[in-house]
Coordinates of C-alpha atoms in Angstrom, one line a residue:
Chain J
M71 CA 40.3 54.9 192.0
E72 CA 37.3 52.8 191.4
N73 CA 35.3 55.8 190.5
K74 CA 32.5 54.8 188.2
K75 CA 32.6 58.1 186.4
L76 CA 36.1 57.5 185.1
L77 CA 36.1 56.6 181.5
L78 CA 39.7 56.0 181.2
D79 CA 42.1 55.3 184.0
I80 CA 45.7 54.6 183.2
Q81 CA 47.7 53.4 186.1
D82 CA 51.5 53.1 186.2
L83 CA 51.8 52.4 182.5
S84 CA 55.3 51.7 181.1
I85 CA 56.0 51.0 177.5
Q86 CA 59.4 50.0 176.1
Y87 CA 60.8 49.4 172.7
D88 CA 63.6 46.8 172.7
T89 CA 65.9 47.9 169.9
E90 CA 69.4 46.9 169.0
G91 CA 70.6 50.3 170.4
G92 CA 69.2 49.5 173.8
T93 CA 65.8 49.6 175.5
V94 CA 63.8 52.8 174.7
H95 CA 61.7 53.8 177.6
A96 CA 59.0 55.5 175.6
V97 CA 56.5 55.7 178.4
E98 CA 57.4 55.5 182.1
H99 CA 55.0 55.0 185.0
L100 CA 52.3 57.1 183.4
N101 CA 49.1 57.8 185.3
L102 CA 46.2 59.5 183.7
T103 CA 42.5 59.7 184.2
L104 CA 39.7 60.9 182.0
E105 CA 36.1 61.4 182.9
H106 CA 33.1 61.0 180.6
G107 CA 32.7 63.8 178.2
E108 CA 36.1 65.3 179.2
N109 CA 38.7 66.7 176.8
L110 CA 42.3 66.1 177.6
G111 CA 45.1 67.8 175.9
F112 CA 48.3 65.7 175.7
V113 CA 51.2 68.0 175.1
G114 CA 54.9 67.3 174.7
E115 CA 57.8 67.4 172.3
T116 CA 58.3 64.9 169.5
G117 CA 59.4 61.7 171.1
A118 CA 57.9 62.4 174.5
G119 CA 55.8 59.3 174.3
K120 CA 52.4 60.8 173.4
T121 CA 51.7 58.7 170.4
T122 CA 53.0 55.6 172.1
T123 CA 50.6 56.1 175.0
A124 CA 47.7 56.5 172.5
L125 CA 48.7 53.3 170.7
G126 CA 49.0 51.6 174.0
I127 CA 45.4 52.5 174.8
M128 CA 44.4 51.1 171.4
G129 CA 46.4 48.0 171.9
L130 CA 48.4 48.7 168.7
I131 CA 51.9 48.9 170.1
P132 CA 53.9 47.2 167.4
N133 CA 55.3 44.1 168.9
P134 CA 58.1 43.4 168.5
P135 CA 59.9 45.7 169.3
G136 CA 57.3 47.3 171.6
I137 CA 56.1 45.8 174.9
I138 CA 53.9 47.1 177.6
A139 CA 56.2 46.4 180.5
D140 CA 53.9 47.4 183.3
G141 CA 50.7 49.0 184.3
K142 CA 47.0 48.9 183.7
I143 CA 44.6 50.7 181.4
F144 CA 41.1 50.7 182.7
F145 CA 38.4 51.7 180.1
E146 CA 34.9 51.8 181.5
G147 CA 36.2 49.9 184.5
E148 CA 37.8 47.0 182.5
D149 CA 41.5 46.5 182.0
L150 CA 42.2 46.7 178.2
L151 CA 45.5 45.0 178.6
K152 CA 43.7 41.8 179.7
K153 CA 41.4 41.8 176.7
S154 CA 41.9 39.3 173.9
E155 CA 42.7 40.4 170.4
R156 CA 39.1 39.7 169.4
Q157 CA 37.7 41.8 172.1
M158 CA 40.1 44.6 171.3
R159 CA 39.0 44.6 167.7
D160 CA 35.4 45.3 168.9
I161 CA 36.6 48.2 171.1
R162 CA 38.8 49.7 168.4
G163 CA 36.7 51.9 166.3
G164 CA 33.5 50.9 168.1
K165 CA 34.3 52.5 171.5
I166 CA 37.7 54.1 171.0
A167 CA 38.4 55.7 167.7
M168 CA 41.6 57.3 166.6
I169 CA 42.5 60.0 164.1
F170 CA 45.9 59.8 162.7
Q171 CA 48.4 62.5 162.2
D172 CA 48.7 62.5 158.4
P173 CA 45.5 62.4 156.4
M174 CA 47.5 62.0 153.2
T175 CA 48.6 58.5 154.2
S176 CA 45.9 57.3 156.6
L177 CA 43.3 56.6 153.9
N178 CA 43.5 53.6 151.6
P179 CA 44.4 55.0 148.2
V180 CA 42.6 52.4 146.2
M181 CA 39.2 52.5 148.0
T182 CA 36.5 55.1 147.5
V183 CA 35.9 57.1 150.6
D184 CA 32.3 56.0 151.2
K185 CA 33.5 52.4 151.3
Q186 CA 36.2 53.3 153.8
I187 CA 33.6 54.8 156.1
A188 CA 31.2 51.9 155.5
E189 CA 33.9 49.5 156.5
M190 CA 34.0 51.0 159.9
V191 CA 30.2 50.8 160.2
L192 CA 30.1 47.2 158.9
L193 CA 32.7 46.1 161.4
H194 CA 30.8 47.3 164.4
N195 CA 27.2 47.2 163.5
D196 CA 24.9 44.5 162.3
V197 CA 23.8 46.3 159.1
S198 CA 23.7 45.5 155.4
E199 CA 26.3 46.9 153.1
Q200 CA 23.7 49.2 151.6
Q201 CA 22.8 50.6 155.0
A202 CA 26.5 51.1 155.8
L203 CA 27.0 53.0 152.6
E204 CA 24.0 55.2 153.4
R205 CA 25.5 55.9 156.8
A206 CA 28.8 56.7 155.1
V207 CA 27.1 59.4 153.0
E208 CA 25.4 60.7 156.1
M209 CA 28.7 61.0 157.8
L210 CA 30.3 62.7 154.8
E211 CA 27.6 65.3 154.8
M212 CA 28.0 65.8 158.5
V213 CA 31.7 66.7 158.0
G214 CA 30.8 69.0 155.2
I215 CA 31.5 66.9 152.1
K216 CA 28.9 66.7 149.4
K217 CA 27.4 63.3 148.7
E218 CA 28.3 63.5 145.1
R219 CA 31.9 63.0 146.1
A220 CA 31.2 59.9 148.1
H221 CA 32.5 57.6 145.3
D222 CA 35.7 59.5 144.9
F223 CA 39.1 58.2 145.7
P224 CA 41.3 59.8 148.4
H225 CA 43.7 61.3 145.9
Q226 CA 40.9 63.4 144.5
F227 CA 40.5 65.3 147.8
S228 CA 42.6 68.0 149.3
G229 CA 44.4 67.6 152.6
G230 CA 41.8 69.3 154.7
M231 CA 39.0 67.3 153.0
K232 CA 40.9 64.0 153.6
Q233 CA 41.2 64.9 157.2
R234 CA 37.4 65.5 157.2
V235 CA 37.0 62.0 155.8
V236 CA 39.3 60.6 158.5
I237 CA 37.1 62.3 161.1
A238 CA 34.0 60.9 159.5
I239 CA 35.5 57.4 159.7
A240 CA 36.5 57.9 163.3
L241 CA 33.0 59.2 164.4
A242 CA 30.9 56.8 162.2
C243 CA 30.2 54.5 165.1
N244 CA 29.7 57.1 167.8
P245 CA 32.8 56.2 169.8
I246 CA 32.9 56.9 173.5
L247 CA 36.5 58.0 173.3
L248 CA 38.3 59.7 170.4
I249 CA 42.0 59.9 170.3
A250 CA 43.3 62.5 167.9
D251 CA 47.0 62.2 167.2
E252 CA 48.1 65.7 166.1
P253 CA 45.1 65.9 163.7
T254 CA 46.1 69.2 162.3
T255 CA 49.9 69.0 162.1
A256 CA 49.9 68.1 158.5
L257 CA 47.5 70.9 157.5
D258 CA 48.0 74.5 156.8
V259 CA 46.8 77.1 159.3
T260 CA 43.4 78.1 157.8
I261 CA 42.4 74.5 157.3
Q262 CA 43.6 73.7 160.8
A263 CA 41.1 76.1 162.2
Q264 CA 38.3 74.6 160.1
V265 CA 39.1 71.1 161.1
L266 CA 39.3 72.0 164.8
E267 CA 36.0 73.8 164.6
L268 CA 34.5 70.8 163.0
M269 CA 35.9 68.4 165.6
H270 CA 34.7 70.6 168.3
E271 CA 31.2 70.8 166.9
L272 CA 30.9 67.1 166.2
R273 CA 32.3 66.1 169.5
R274 CA 29.5 68.1 171.2
K275 CA 26.9 66.5 168.9
I276 CA 28.0 62.9 169.6
N277 CA 29.2 63.6 173.1
T278 CA 32.5 61.9 172.8
S279 CA 35.5 62.3 175.2
L280 CA 38.6 63.4 173.5
I281 CA 42.3 62.9 174.0
M282 CA 44.0 65.5 171.8
I283 CA 47.6 64.8 171.2
T284 CA 49.4 67.9 170.1
H285 CA 52.4 70.1 170.6
D286 CA 50.4 73.2 169.9
L287 CA 49.4 74.9 173.1
G288 CA 47.0 77.1 171.2
I289 CA 44.9 74.2 170.1
V290 CA 44.8 72.9 173.7
A291 CA 43.6 76.2 175.0
E292 CA 40.8 76.1 172.4
M293 CA 39.7 72.5 172.7
C294 CA 40.6 71.0 176.0
D295 CA 39.3 71.0 179.6
K296 CA 42.5 69.4 181.0
V297 CA 46.1 69.2 180.0
A298 CA 48.8 66.7 180.6
I299 CA 52.3 67.8 179.9
M300 CA 54.6 65.0 178.9
Y301 CA 58.3 65.0 179.0
A302 CA 60.5 62.0 178.2
G303 CA 57.8 59.4 178.8
R304 CA 56.4 60.9 182.0
V305 CA 53.6 63.2 182.8
V306 CA 55.2 66.2 184.5
E307 CA 52.2 68.4 185.0
Y308 CA 48.5 67.7 184.9
A309 CA 45.9 70.3 185.5
S310 CA 42.8 72.0 184.2
T311 CA 43.6 74.1 181.1
E312 CA 42.8 77.3 183.0
A313 CA 45.1 76.5 185.9
L314 CA 47.9 75.4 183.7
Y315 CA 47.8 78.4 181.4
N316 CA 47.5 80.9 184.3
R317 CA 49.8 79.2 186.7
P318 CA 52.2 76.8 185.0
A319 CA 54.2 75.2 187.7
H320 CA 56.7 72.8 186.2
P321 CA 59.8 74.3 184.7
Y322 CA 59.3 72.5 181.5
T323 CA 55.8 73.8 181.1
E324 CA 57.1 77.2 181.8
G325 CA 59.7 76.7 179.2
L326 CA 57.1 75.8 176.7
F327 CA 55.1 78.9 177.4
N328 CA 58.2 81.1 177.2
S329 CA 59.1 79.7 173.9
I330 CA 55.9 81.1 172.3
P331 CA 56.9 84.4 170.7
D332 CA 55.1 87.4 172.0
I333 CA 53.4 89.4 169.3
D334 CA 53.7 92.7 171.2
R335 CA 57.4 92.5 171.6
D336 CA 59.9 92.8 168.8
E337 CA 62.0 89.7 169.6
E338 CA 65.2 89.0 167.8
E339 CA 65.4 85.4 168.9
L340 CA 62.9 82.8 170.2
K341 CA 63.4 81.8 173.8
V342 CA 64.0 78.2 173.6
I343 CA 64.5 75.6 176.3
Q344 CA 68.2 74.9 176.5
G345 CA 69.4 71.5 175.5
L346 CA 67.6 68.6 173.8
L347 CA 65.2 65.9 174.7
P348 CA 67.4 63.2 176.4
D349 CA 68.3 60.0 174.7
P350 CA 65.4 57.7 175.5
T351 CA 67.7 54.7 175.8
N352 CA 69.7 56.5 178.4
L353 CA 67.5 58.8 180.5
P354 CA 69.2 60.9 183.1
S355 CA 68.9 59.8 186.7
G356 CA 66.3 61.4 189.0
C357 CA 64.1 64.0 187.2
S358 CA 64.8 63.5 183.5
F359 CA 64.4 67.2 182.9
H360 CA 67.1 68.3 185.4
P361 CA 69.9 68.7 182.9
R362 CA 67.9 71.4 181.1
C363 CA 66.2 72.8 184.1
P364 CA 67.1 76.4 185.3
Y365 CA 65.9 75.6 188.8
A366 CA 67.6 72.3 189.3
I367 CA 69.2 71.6 192.7
D368 CA 71.4 68.7 193.7
S369 CA 68.6 66.3 194.7
C370 CA 67.0 66.6 191.3
S371 CA 69.7 64.4 189.8
S372 CA 69.2 61.6 192.3
D373 CA 65.5 61.6 193.3
M374 CA 62.6 60.9 191.1
P375 CA 60.2 63.7 191.7
P376 CA 56.7 62.5 192.8
M377 CA 53.5 64.0 191.5
V378 CA 52.2 66.5 194.1
E379 CA 48.9 68.2 194.1
I380 CA 49.6 71.9 194.4
E381 CA 46.0 73.0 194.2
A382 CA 42.8 71.1 193.6
G383 CA 43.3 69.1 190.5
H384 CA 46.7 70.6 189.6
F385 CA 49.5 68.0 189.8
V386 CA 53.2 68.7 189.3
A387 CA 56.2 66.5 189.4
C388 CA 58.7 69.1 190.7
P389 CA 59.4 69.5 194.4
V390 CA 61.6 72.6 193.8
R391 CA 58.8 74.6 192.2
F392 CA 56.3 73.2 194.7
E393 CA 58.3 74.8 197.5
H394 CA 58.5 78.0 195.5
W395 CA 54.8 77.8 194.8
K396 CA 53.9 77.4 198.5
N397 CA 56.0 80.4 199.4
A398 CA 54.5 82.5 196.7
A399 CA 51.0 81.3 197.4
D400 CA 51.2 82.9 200.8
G401 CA 51.7 86.2 199.0
N402 CA 49.2 86.6 196.1
G403 CA 48.7 83.0 194.9
G404 CA 50.4 81.5 192.0
V405 CA 53.9 81.5 190.5
K406 CA 54.9 84.4 188.6
R407 CA 55.3 83.7 184.9
Chain V
M279 CA 38.7 64.4 124.7
S280 CA 39.2 64.1 128.4
G281 CA 37.2 67.3 128.9
N282 CA 33.8 65.7 129.0
T283 CA 34.8 62.3 130.4
A284 CA 36.6 63.6 133.5
P285 CA 33.6 64.9 135.4
R286 CA 31.4 62.0 134.5
M287 CA 33.8 59.3 135.6
K288 CA 33.7 60.3 139.2
S289 CA 30.2 59.1 139.7
E290 CA 30.7 56.0 137.6
A291 CA 33.6 54.2 139.0
G292 CA 34.2 50.6 138.1
L293 CA 34.5 48.7 134.9
L294 CA 33.0 51.3 132.7
D295 CA 35.5 53.9 134.0
I296 CA 38.4 51.5 133.4
W297 CA 37.2 50.8 129.9
R298 CA 36.8 54.5 129.1
R299 CA 40.4 55.2 130.1
L300 CA 41.8 52.1 128.6
R301 CA 40.3 53.2 125.3
K302 CA 42.6 56.2 125.1
N303 CA 45.7 53.9 125.0
P304 CA 46.1 52.6 121.4
L305 CA 48.7 50.0 122.3
A306 CA 46.6 48.6 125.0
M307 CA 43.6 48.5 122.7
F308 CA 45.7 46.7 120.1
G309 CA 46.7 44.2 122.8
L310 CA 43.1 43.8 124.0
F311 CA 41.9 43.3 120.4
I312 CA 44.4 40.5 119.8
V313 CA 43.5 38.9 123.2
V314 CA 39.8 39.1 122.4
L315 CA 40.4 37.7 119.0
L316 CA 42.4 34.8 120.5
I317 CA 39.6 34.1 123.0
F318 CA 37.1 34.2 120.1
F319 CA 39.3 31.7 118.1
A320 CA 39.6 29.5 121.1
I321 CA 35.9 29.4 121.7
T322 CA 34.8 28.9 118.1
A323 CA 37.7 26.9 116.9
D324 CA 35.5 24.0 115.9
V325 CA 33.4 26.2 113.7
I326 CA 35.8 28.6 112.1
A327 CA 38.7 26.4 111.5
P328 CA 38.6 25.5 107.8
Y329 CA 39.8 21.9 108.4
K330 CA 39.8 19.5 111.3
Y331 CA 43.1 19.8 113.1
Y332 CA 43.7 16.0 113.0
E333 CA 42.7 15.6 109.3
Q334 CA 45.6 14.1 107.5
N335 CA 46.0 14.3 103.8
L336 CA 49.3 12.8 102.8
I337 CA 48.9 13.8 99.2
N338 CA 48.7 17.4 100.2
S339 CA 51.7 17.3 102.6
F340 CA 54.2 20.2 102.6
Q341 CA 51.9 22.5 100.7
S342 CA 53.1 26.1 100.6
P343 CA 50.6 28.7 101.7
S344 CA 47.8 28.9 99.1
K345 CA 44.2 29.7 98.7
E346 CA 43.1 26.3 100.1
H347 CA 45.6 26.3 102.9
L348 CA 46.3 29.9 103.9
F349 CA 49.2 28.9 106.1
G350 CA 50.2 25.8 104.2
T351 CA 50.2 22.2 105.4
D352 CA 52.6 20.2 107.5
E353 CA 54.3 16.9 106.9
F354 CA 51.0 15.0 107.3
G355 CA 49.1 17.4 105.1
R356 CA 47.3 18.9 108.1
D357 CA 46.1 22.5 107.6
I358 CA 48.4 24.7 109.7
L359 CA 45.9 27.5 110.0
S360 CA 43.4 25.2 111.6
R361 CA 46.0 23.8 113.9
I362 CA 47.0 27.3 115.0
I363 CA 43.4 28.2 115.6
H364 CA 42.9 25.1 117.7
G365 CA 46.3 25.8 119.4
S366 CA 45.0 29.1 120.7
R367 CA 42.7 27.0 122.9
I368 CA 45.6 25.2 124.6
S369 CA 47.8 28.2 124.8
L370 CA 45.1 30.3 126.5
Q371 CA 44.2 27.6 128.9
V372 CA 47.8 27.0 129.8
G373 CA 48.5 30.7 130.2
L374 CA 45.5 31.5 132.3
I375 CA 45.4 28.5 134.5
A376 CA 49.2 28.3 135.1
V377 CA 49.2 32.0 136.0
G378 CA 46.1 31.5 138.2
I379 CA 48.0 28.8 140.1
S380 CA 51.0 31.0 140.6
V381 CA 49.1 34.1 141.5
I382 CA 47.0 32.2 144.1
F383 CA 49.9 30.4 145.7
G384 CA 52.4 33.2 145.3
G385 CA 49.9 35.7 146.5
F386 CA 49.1 33.7 149.6
F387 CA 52.7 33.0 150.5
G388 CA 53.9 36.5 149.6
A389 CA 51.1 38.2 151.6
V390 CA 51.6 36.1 154.7
A391 CA 55.4 36.4 154.6
G392 CA 55.3 40.2 154.0
Y393 CA 52.5 40.9 156.5
Y394 CA 53.7 38.8 159.5
G395 CA 57.4 39.1 158.9
G396 CA 59.9 37.5 161.3
R397 CA 60.2 33.8 161.4
I398 CA 57.2 33.1 159.1
D399 CA 58.7 35.4 156.5
N400 CA 62.1 33.7 156.7
L401 CA 60.6 30.2 156.5
I402 CA 58.5 31.0 153.4
M403 CA 60.9 33.1 151.6
R404 CA 63.9 30.7 152.0
G405 CA 61.7 28.0 150.6
M406 CA 60.9 30.3 147.7
D407 CA 64.6 31.1 147.3
I408 CA 65.3 27.4 146.9
L409 CA 62.8 27.2 144.1
L410 CA 64.1 30.4 142.6
S411 CA 67.7 29.1 142.6
I412 CA 66.6 26.6 140.0
P413 CA 65.9 28.1 136.6
S414 CA 62.2 28.1 136.1
I415 CA 62.3 26.2 132.8
L416 CA 64.4 23.5 134.5
L417 CA 62.0 23.4 137.4
A418 CA 59.1 23.1 135.0
I419 CA 60.9 20.3 133.1
A420 CA 61.6 18.5 136.4
I421 CA 58.0 18.8 137.6
A422 CA 56.6 17.9 134.2
A423 CA 58.9 15.0 133.9
S424 CA 57.9 13.7 137.3
L425 CA 54.2 14.2 136.8
G426 CA 54.3 12.9 133.3
P427 CA 53.4 14.7 130.1
G428 CA 49.9 16.1 129.5
L429 CA 48.0 19.3 129.5
Y430 CA 47.1 19.5 133.2
N431 CA 50.4 18.4 134.4
M432 CA 52.0 21.0 132.2
M433 CA 49.8 23.7 133.7
V434 CA 50.7 22.6 137.2
A435 CA 54.4 22.5 136.3
V436 CA 54.4 25.9 134.8
G437 CA 52.3 27.3 137.6
I438 CA 54.5 26.0 140.4
S439 CA 57.7 26.9 138.7
T440 CA 56.7 30.6 138.5
T441 CA 55.1 30.8 142.0
P442 CA 58.3 32.2 143.7
Q443 CA 58.4 35.2 141.4
Y444 CA 54.9 36.2 142.3
A445 CA 55.6 35.5 146.0
R446 CA 58.6 37.8 145.8
I447 CA 56.8 40.6 144.1
I448 CA 53.8 40.5 146.3
R449 CA 55.8 40.2 149.5
G450 CA 57.8 43.2 148.4
S451 CA 54.7 45.3 147.9
V452 CA 53.0 44.0 151.1
L453 CA 56.2 44.9 153.0
S454 CA 56.1 48.5 151.8
L455 CA 52.4 48.8 152.4
R456 CA 52.4 47.2 155.9
G457 CA 54.1 50.1 157.5
Q458 CA 51.8 52.7 156.0
E459 CA 49.5 54.7 158.1
F460 CA 46.3 53.5 156.4
V461 CA 47.1 50.0 157.5
E462 CA 47.5 51.2 161.0
A463 CA 44.3 53.2 160.6
A464 CA 42.5 50.0 159.4
K465 CA 43.7 48.3 162.6
A466 CA 42.5 51.2 164.6
V467 CA 38.9 50.7 163.3
G468 CA 39.0 47.1 164.4
S469 CA 39.8 45.2 161.2
S470 CA 41.2 41.7 161.5
D471 CA 44.5 40.7 159.9
T472 CA 42.7 38.7 157.2
R473 CA 40.5 41.6 156.4
I474 CA 43.4 44.1 156.3
I475 CA 45.3 41.8 153.9
M476 CA 42.4 41.1 151.7
K477 CA 40.7 44.5 151.6
H478 CA 43.5 47.0 152.2
I479 CA 46.8 45.5 151.3
L480 CA 46.2 43.2 148.3
P481 CA 44.1 45.8 146.3
N482 CA 47.0 48.1 146.7
C483 CA 49.3 45.5 145.2
L484 CA 47.0 45.1 142.3
A485 CA 49.1 47.1 139.8
P486 CA 52.2 44.9 140.1
I487 CA 50.1 41.8 140.3
I488 CA 48.3 42.6 137.1
V489 CA 51.4 43.6 135.2
Q490 CA 53.2 40.6 136.4
S491 CA 50.3 38.3 135.5
T492 CA 49.8 39.5 132.0
L493 CA 53.6 39.2 131.4
G494 CA 53.2 35.9 133.2
V495 CA 50.6 34.6 130.9
A496 CA 52.9 35.4 128.1
S497 CA 55.9 33.6 129.7
A498 CA 53.7 30.7 130.7
I499 CA 52.7 30.3 127.1
L500 CA 56.3 30.4 126.2
T501 CA 57.3 27.9 128.8
A502 CA 54.5 25.6 127.8
A503 CA 55.6 25.9 124.2
G504 CA 59.1 25.1 125.4
L505 CA 57.9 22.1 127.3
S506 CA 55.9 20.8 124.3
F507 CA 58.9 21.5 122.1
I508 CA 61.0 19.1 124.1
G509 CA 58.2 16.6 124.3
L510 CA 57.1 17.0 127.9
G511 CA 54.0 19.0 127.3
I512 CA 51.2 18.4 124.9
Q513 CA 51.3 15.2 123.1
P514 CA 50.5 14.9 119.4
P515 CA 48.2 15.1 117.7
T516 CA 46.8 17.8 119.9
P517 CA 47.8 21.1 118.2
E518 CA 50.0 23.3 120.4
W519 CA 52.1 26.1 119.1
G520 CA 55.3 24.9 120.8
A521 CA 54.7 21.3 119.6
M522 CA 54.1 22.6 116.1
L523 CA 57.4 24.5 116.2
S524 CA 59.0 21.4 117.4
G525 CA 57.4 19.4 114.6
G526 CA 58.4 21.9 112.0
R527 CA 62.0 22.1 113.2
E528 CA 63.2 19.3 111.0
Y529 CA 61.9 20.9 107.9
I530 CA 62.9 24.5 108.6
R531 CA 65.3 24.7 105.7
D532 CA 62.8 23.6 103.1
Y533 CA 59.5 24.5 104.6
A534 CA 60.1 27.5 106.8
Y535 CA 56.4 28.5 106.9
M536 CA 55.8 25.4 109.2
T537 CA 57.7 27.1 112.0
V538 CA 57.1 30.7 111.0
F539 CA 53.4 30.7 111.5
P540 CA 53.2 29.1 115.0
G541 CA 56.2 31.2 115.9
L542 CA 54.3 34.4 114.8
A543 CA 51.3 33.3 116.7
I544 CA 53.3 33.0 119.9
M545 CA 55.0 36.3 119.3
I546 CA 51.9 38.3 118.5
T547 CA 50.1 36.8 121.5
I548 CA 52.9 37.6 123.9
L549 CA 53.3 41.1 122.5
A550 CA 49.6 41.7 122.8
L551 CA 49.5 40.5 126.4
N552 CA 52.4 42.8 127.3
F553 CA 50.8 45.8 125.7
L554 CA 47.6 45.0 127.5
G555 CA 49.4 44.5 130.8
D556 CA 51.1 47.9 130.6
G557 CA 47.9 49.6 129.6
L558 CA 45.9 48.0 132.5
R559 CA 48.6 49.1 134.9
D560 CA 48.2 52.7 133.9
V561 CA 44.5 52.5 134.2
L562 CA 44.1 50.5 137.4
D563 CA 46.5 52.4 139.6
P564 CA 44.4 55.3 140.8
K565 CA 47.5 57.2 141.9
L566 CA 48.3 57.6 138.2
K567 CA 44.8 58.9 137.4
R568 CA 44.6 62.4 136.1

């Protein structure tokens, strides 16, 4: 575990929200590692705990009602949860930057965009305001916005351009880790492609690691080296993108892939995963997916499935499928889709 | 008209831009004109007033408006026009400083209460509720009475008595802004709470603050006039519009102009400030920009 190469090492993280309706277990015993320069896709349904995990890394869990109940978050070998607020302020933006979901609302409406980028620069570098503004213009040009528009207000930009500005802010201080929380969800498809392309390109230029939170498996395939599938606050499958796409092992992952409509077939209905995401204040016992799982056996409702490595770097929290996998692997390797 | 200004204004944000857009609003321009005129009167009162405001001339008392005395003279034969011109000094001072006091205190308490919420919010806002439960004129009277009459005490009294209104308004806007994503984004770039409040939240509350302040200057002038009217504000012989109304009250049946002119001065000033306030709100809120 004390591997120096690890950029981020989340151990046994649990985050809860104490609400009047009961305790919401947003993230449960989450383990995750990220190496330098690596891209991790973080996939799951709405409410699976992806954003909560990201906010946990940033130290921005709203408290109250949120509390980090357990676990450690090592970033460059240091536990972020033990840092003071002041130290965290230096890390936020400086080392870990975040891109929020909705560019429409994540820019300050009464501040010109160059000032908003310059603020980031000023907070983390010992520069004059003039230099920061110059850097801001530089960043704007880098994300493909003309410098004449630097003094414009956010409402004068389109959605895609706003997201470019948001990206410019996030990357202005060359962060080591970039967390993108569904950066394209609020954009239309053509703009999505542009923004993703831009992020991909800039990421390579600055050499940042990336955690891409999304529910779009297509984006993950395009952008990420590794994927973690999250369900009801837990990671249920963790593998390289290639392994996961070719040989999805967890029934939930399989369900996700099956729900993508096939362009070659004339399908009347989408194949959906039966049931709904469980009530987070009252998760089912054992494996939280078992009420929806087509492969569930009796023990699923009582035992919490451990993460098992089914092939090098491919972890799955499903003993049933693991058995199946082992049997199939004797034949021609891999579970049939 | 907007055809050639629209592309240019992008590169020239700031005061010039605000001015350019304000100019298109005739009511706001009228308001601004009156306010500037008032400021001009206040600054140059000693020079432009035809008579000294304290110059008594008992032979000439109760003169109706005439060529020598455009607005007539009062019971001591003092020129009412000169007194109104000098009065603008007091009124402006009272209006601006009293509003300044309430914006600063109300802004501070409102922003802290709205941003931190919870117990702090409760503590501050219940205190403000107590102040709000007393009619502000009554509160001002109580404060002025306990501090004693006088210009500065009056400003403090008016300022404190309207603080809760500002605190409420600012708390409300802060509360709605606090949950917005750009505040979270500001946290995510490592801004401190103070910085977020000062640079991100308060500038977004500017529109309600400005509107409330300009209306507030108007009501502060009114409250001050009221205090002077009942004798707790400016003491004679200092000319103050409210005090002049009060002085003219006894003669209103025979010499109505003694109350009409100070009353008109108050009315026009307040109207102008309200027009200006509305115009500024339209201009300053970039979300309303076209």
